[in-house]
Amino acid sequence: EKNLDEIKIIDCSWHMPNINRNGYEEYLKNHIENAIFFDLDNNSNQKTDLPHMLTDIINWEKIISNMGLRDIEIISHFLSVDEEGTESSLDILKAREFDAVIHLGLSRNSEKILLERYATNMISMELPDNSGRMVKKSKILENASERIETTVSIHNFDEEFEHDKDVQLSHIAGSYVCNETYFKTLSGLSHSTIPILFIHLPKMSKISLNRQAEVVSRAIRLMVTRPKLTVVGAMIRDLNG
């Protein structure tokens, strides 16, 4: 019983196509508490005509990694690329409690997925934003720090993505609205302990949407899952006790 919290229940319900039943829809209506749904059709080998064949080890690891998001409630908002969007982000975050905050933005010139370590207190535009605003070399917030660091564990992210050649830790989030949003979020929630991260994504012609989604899923799981620590203690005593 002491290890019950470590048990993972996987629901692999699947029905013959001609009986008009959907395993995932039935899972959403009713399932064993804390069970995770495993889609046999989508998670099997897609390169063979035989049904439900085991995939290769690389894809299998990705599938198992992404399954951890099934029990995570994700609330998404699309922000306008302007000052109003940067303000509405903070309003949303202050309206309710969140366990983590992840901002996603497009980096047109990047060929990798960038995990932004810092947001800088500077906005300088080469192109106007959606409202027509054009700002050059101006502080985002007066009387604020020049730079604010993400609140996620850099050590954990280094370990998670050290072998992913298309994922890179970035130290400069640019000077456009993405950086402005990131800086305002970190500054506005400076007294909070929740993990906050901005990820810049490249064009899909550089990295596929499926791959980008996989990396973002792993980042989310890493942000909301507390690491388990194993502590070993010992006491040394001399002859006098």
Short mmCIF file of C-alpha atoms in Angstrom, two decimals, residues 41-222:
data_model
loop_
_atom_site.label_atom_id
_atom_site.label_comp_id
_atom_site.label_asym_id
_atom_site.label_seq_id
_atom_site.Cartn_x
_atom_site.Cartn_y
_atom_site.Cartn_z
CA ASP A 41 -4.10 3.71 -33.17
CA ASN A 42 -1.96 6.85 -32.97
CA ASN A 43 0.79 5.41 -30.78
CA SER A 44 1.54 2.30 -32.80
CA ASN A 45 3.95 1.92 -35.70
CA GLN A 46 2.67 4.13 -38.53
CA LYS A 47 5.07 2.66 -41.11
CA THR A 48 3.39 -0.71 -41.44
CA ASP A 49 -0.01 -1.88 -42.68
CA LEU A 50 -0.31 -4.25 -39.74
CA PRO A 51 -2.44 -2.83 -36.91
CA HIS A 52 -1.05 -1.87 -33.51
CA MET A 53 2.55 -2.89 -34.08
CA LEU A 54 5.11 -1.61 -31.58
CA THR A 55 6.99 1.46 -32.79
CA ASP A 56 10.76 2.05 -32.56
CA ILE A 57 12.46 2.99 -29.29
CA ILE A 58 12.89 6.70 -30.14
CA ASN A 59 9.19 7.23 -30.92
CA TRP A 60 8.19 5.06 -27.97
CA GLU A 61 10.15 7.30 -25.58
CA LYS A 62 8.46 10.38 -27.05
CA ILE A 63 5.01 8.82 -26.70
CA ILE A 64 5.55 7.87 -23.07
CA SER A 65 7.04 11.29 -22.33
CA ASN A 66 4.03 13.14 -23.74
CA MET A 67 1.49 10.97 -21.94
CA GLY A 68 2.23 12.87 -18.74
CA LEU A 69 0.09 15.81 -19.96
CA ARG A 70 -3.18 13.87 -19.86
CA ASP A 71 -3.82 14.85 -16.24
CA ILE A 72 -2.64 18.46 -16.61
CA GLU A 73 -5.28 21.11 -17.18
CA ILE A 74 -3.97 23.52 -19.80
CA ILE A 75 -5.66 26.91 -20.16
CA SER A 76 -4.56 28.72 -23.30
CA HIS A 77 -5.01 32.33 -24.44
CA PHE A 78 -4.05 34.00 -27.69
CA LEU A 79 -2.48 37.40 -27.05
CA SER A 80 -2.50 40.23 -29.56
CA VAL A 81 1.00 41.33 -30.60
CA ASP A 82 0.80 44.78 -29.05
CA GLU A 83 0.85 46.56 -25.71
CA GLU A 84 -2.73 45.54 -24.94
CA GLY A 85 -1.70 41.90 -25.34
CA THR A 86 1.16 42.28 -22.88
CA GLU A 87 -1.19 43.85 -20.32
CA SER A 88 -3.98 41.29 -20.78
CA SER A 89 -1.51 38.49 -20.10
CA LEU A 90 -0.82 39.80 -16.63
CA ASP A 91 -4.53 40.42 -15.99
CA ILE A 92 -5.27 36.77 -16.82
CA LEU A 93 -2.54 35.51 -14.53
CA LYS A 94 -3.70 37.66 -11.62
CA ALA A 95 -7.33 36.62 -12.02
CA ARG A 96 -6.76 33.02 -10.89
CA GLU A 97 -4.07 30.70 -9.57
CA PHE A 98 -1.82 28.76 -11.94
CA ASP A 99 0.84 26.14 -11.24
CA ALA A 100 3.01 27.29 -14.14
CA VAL A 101 3.10 29.86 -16.93
CA ILE A 102 4.51 29.19 -20.38
CA HIS A 103 4.57 31.83 -23.12
CA LEU A 104 5.00 30.76 -26.76
CA GLY A 105 6.07 33.03 -29.58
CA LEU A 106 7.36 32.82 -33.14
CA SER A 107 11.01 33.45 -33.92
CA ARG A 108 11.08 33.78 -37.71
CA ASN A 109 14.85 33.66 -38.10
CA SER A 110 15.58 30.86 -35.65
CA GLU A 111 16.35 27.33 -36.73
CA LYS A 112 16.02 25.92 -33.20
CA ILE A 113 13.52 25.92 -30.36
CA LEU A 114 14.74 28.57 -27.90
CA LEU A 115 14.20 28.31 -24.15
CA GLU A 116 14.49 31.92 -23.03
CA ARG A 117 16.44 32.26 -19.80
CA TYR A 118 16.13 36.04 -19.45
CA ALA A 119 13.78 38.90 -20.26
CA THR A 120 15.38 42.34 -20.64
CA ASN A 121 13.92 45.72 -19.74
CA MET A 122 14.20 47.07 -23.28
CA ILE A 123 11.87 47.35 -26.24
CA SER A 124 13.15 48.37 -29.64
CA MET A 125 11.13 47.60 -32.74
CA GLU A 126 12.19 47.10 -36.33
CA LEU A 127 8.54 46.74 -37.38
CA PRO A 128 5.36 48.22 -35.84
CA ASP A 129 3.21 45.90 -33.71
CA ASN A 130 -0.44 45.05 -34.45
CA SER A 131 -1.62 48.41 -33.11
CA GLY A 132 0.85 50.36 -35.23
CA ARG A 133 3.04 51.17 -32.25
CA MET A 134 6.69 51.76 -33.08
CA VAL A 135 9.13 52.12 -30.19
CA LYS A 136 12.90 52.50 -30.34
CA LYS A 137 15.26 51.77 -27.45
CA SER A 138 12.86 52.40 -24.61
CA LYS A 139 12.52 50.82 -21.18
CA ILE A 140 9.55 48.53 -20.74
CA LEU A 141 9.11 49.47 -17.09
CA GLU A 142 10.69 52.40 -15.30
CA ASN A 143 12.46 51.71 -11.99
CA ALA A 144 12.66 48.00 -12.81
CA SER A 145 15.63 45.66 -13.16
CA GLU A 146 17.57 45.62 -16.41
CA ARG A 147 17.09 41.88 -16.70
CA ILE A 148 14.95 39.22 -14.99
CA GLU A 149 15.69 35.49 -15.04
CA THR A 150 13.14 32.75 -15.62
CA THR A 151 11.84 31.05 -12.49
CA VAL A 152 12.18 27.51 -13.86
CA SER A 153 15.06 25.29 -12.77
CA ILE A 154 17.81 25.76 -15.36
CA HIS A 155 19.51 22.63 -14.07
CA ASN A 156 16.40 20.51 -14.72
CA PHE A 157 15.96 21.92 -18.22
CA ASP A 158 19.63 21.38 -19.04
CA GLU A 159 19.29 17.73 -18.07
CA GLU A 160 16.00 17.27 -19.93
CA PHE A 161 17.16 18.72 -23.24
CA GLU A 162 20.91 18.13 -23.24
CA HIS A 163 20.68 15.61 -26.09
CA ASP A 164 18.13 17.54 -28.17
CA LYS A 165 20.19 19.28 -30.84
CA ASP A 166 17.23 21.38 -32.00
CA VAL A 167 16.57 22.84 -28.54
CA GLN A 168 18.77 25.60 -27.18
CA LEU A 169 18.95 27.70 -24.01
CA SER A 170 18.86 31.35 -25.10
CA HIS A 171 20.06 34.36 -23.12
CA ILE A 172 18.45 37.05 -25.27
CA ALA A 173 14.70 37.04 -25.89
CA GLY A 174 14.95 39.85 -28.43
CA SER A 175 13.54 43.35 -28.04
CA TYR A 176 10.08 42.99 -29.54
CA VAL A 177 6.66 42.28 -28.01
CA CYS A 178 7.59 38.70 -26.99
CA ASN A 179 10.32 40.01 -24.71
CA GLU A 180 8.01 42.79 -23.46
CA THR A 181 5.34 40.24 -22.51
CA TYR A 182 7.90 38.01 -20.81
CA PHE A 183 9.42 40.89 -18.86
CA LYS A 184 6.05 42.17 -17.65
CA THR A 185 4.99 38.68 -16.58
CA LEU A 186 8.19 38.02 -14.62
CA SER A 187 8.09 41.49 -13.09
CA GLY A 188 4.40 41.38 -12.22
CA LEU A 189 4.72 37.96 -10.60
CA SER A 190 8.09 38.64 -8.98
CA HIS A 191 6.80 37.59 -5.55
CA SER A 192 5.41 34.33 -6.87
CA THR A 193 7.26 31.02 -6.82
CA ILE A 194 5.50 29.48 -9.83
CA PRO A 195 7.72 28.53 -12.79
CA ILE A 196 7.51 30.98 -15.71
CA LEU A 197 9.15 30.40 -19.09
CA PHE A 198 9.04 31.82 -22.62
CA ILE A 199 9.74 29.49 -25.54
CA HIS A 200 10.48 30.89 -28.98
CA LEU A 201 9.42 28.52 -31.76
CA PRO A 202 10.80 28.57 -35.32
CA LYS A 203 8.84 28.32 -38.54
CA MET A 204 7.35 24.89 -39.23
CA SER A 205 9.55 24.71 -42.33
CA LYS A 206 12.51 24.53 -39.94
CA ILE A 207 11.07 22.21 -37.27
CA SER A 208 7.81 20.29 -37.69
CA LEU A 209 4.74 21.19 -35.66
CA ASN A 210 4.70 17.71 -34.10
CA ARG A 211 8.28 18.11 -32.90
CA GLN A 212 7.56 21.57 -31.52
CA ALA A 213 4.51 20.23 -29.68
CA GLU A 214 6.59 17.42 -28.22
CA VAL A 215 9.21 19.82 -26.83
CA VAL A 216 6.56 22.14 -25.39
CA SER A 217 4.81 19.14 -23.79
CA ARG A 218 8.04 18.02 -22.15
CA ALA A 219 8.67 21.56 -20.89
CA ILE A 220 5.19 21.79 -19.37
CA ARG A 221 5.53 18.42 -17.66
CA LEU A 222 8.91 19.44 -16.29
#
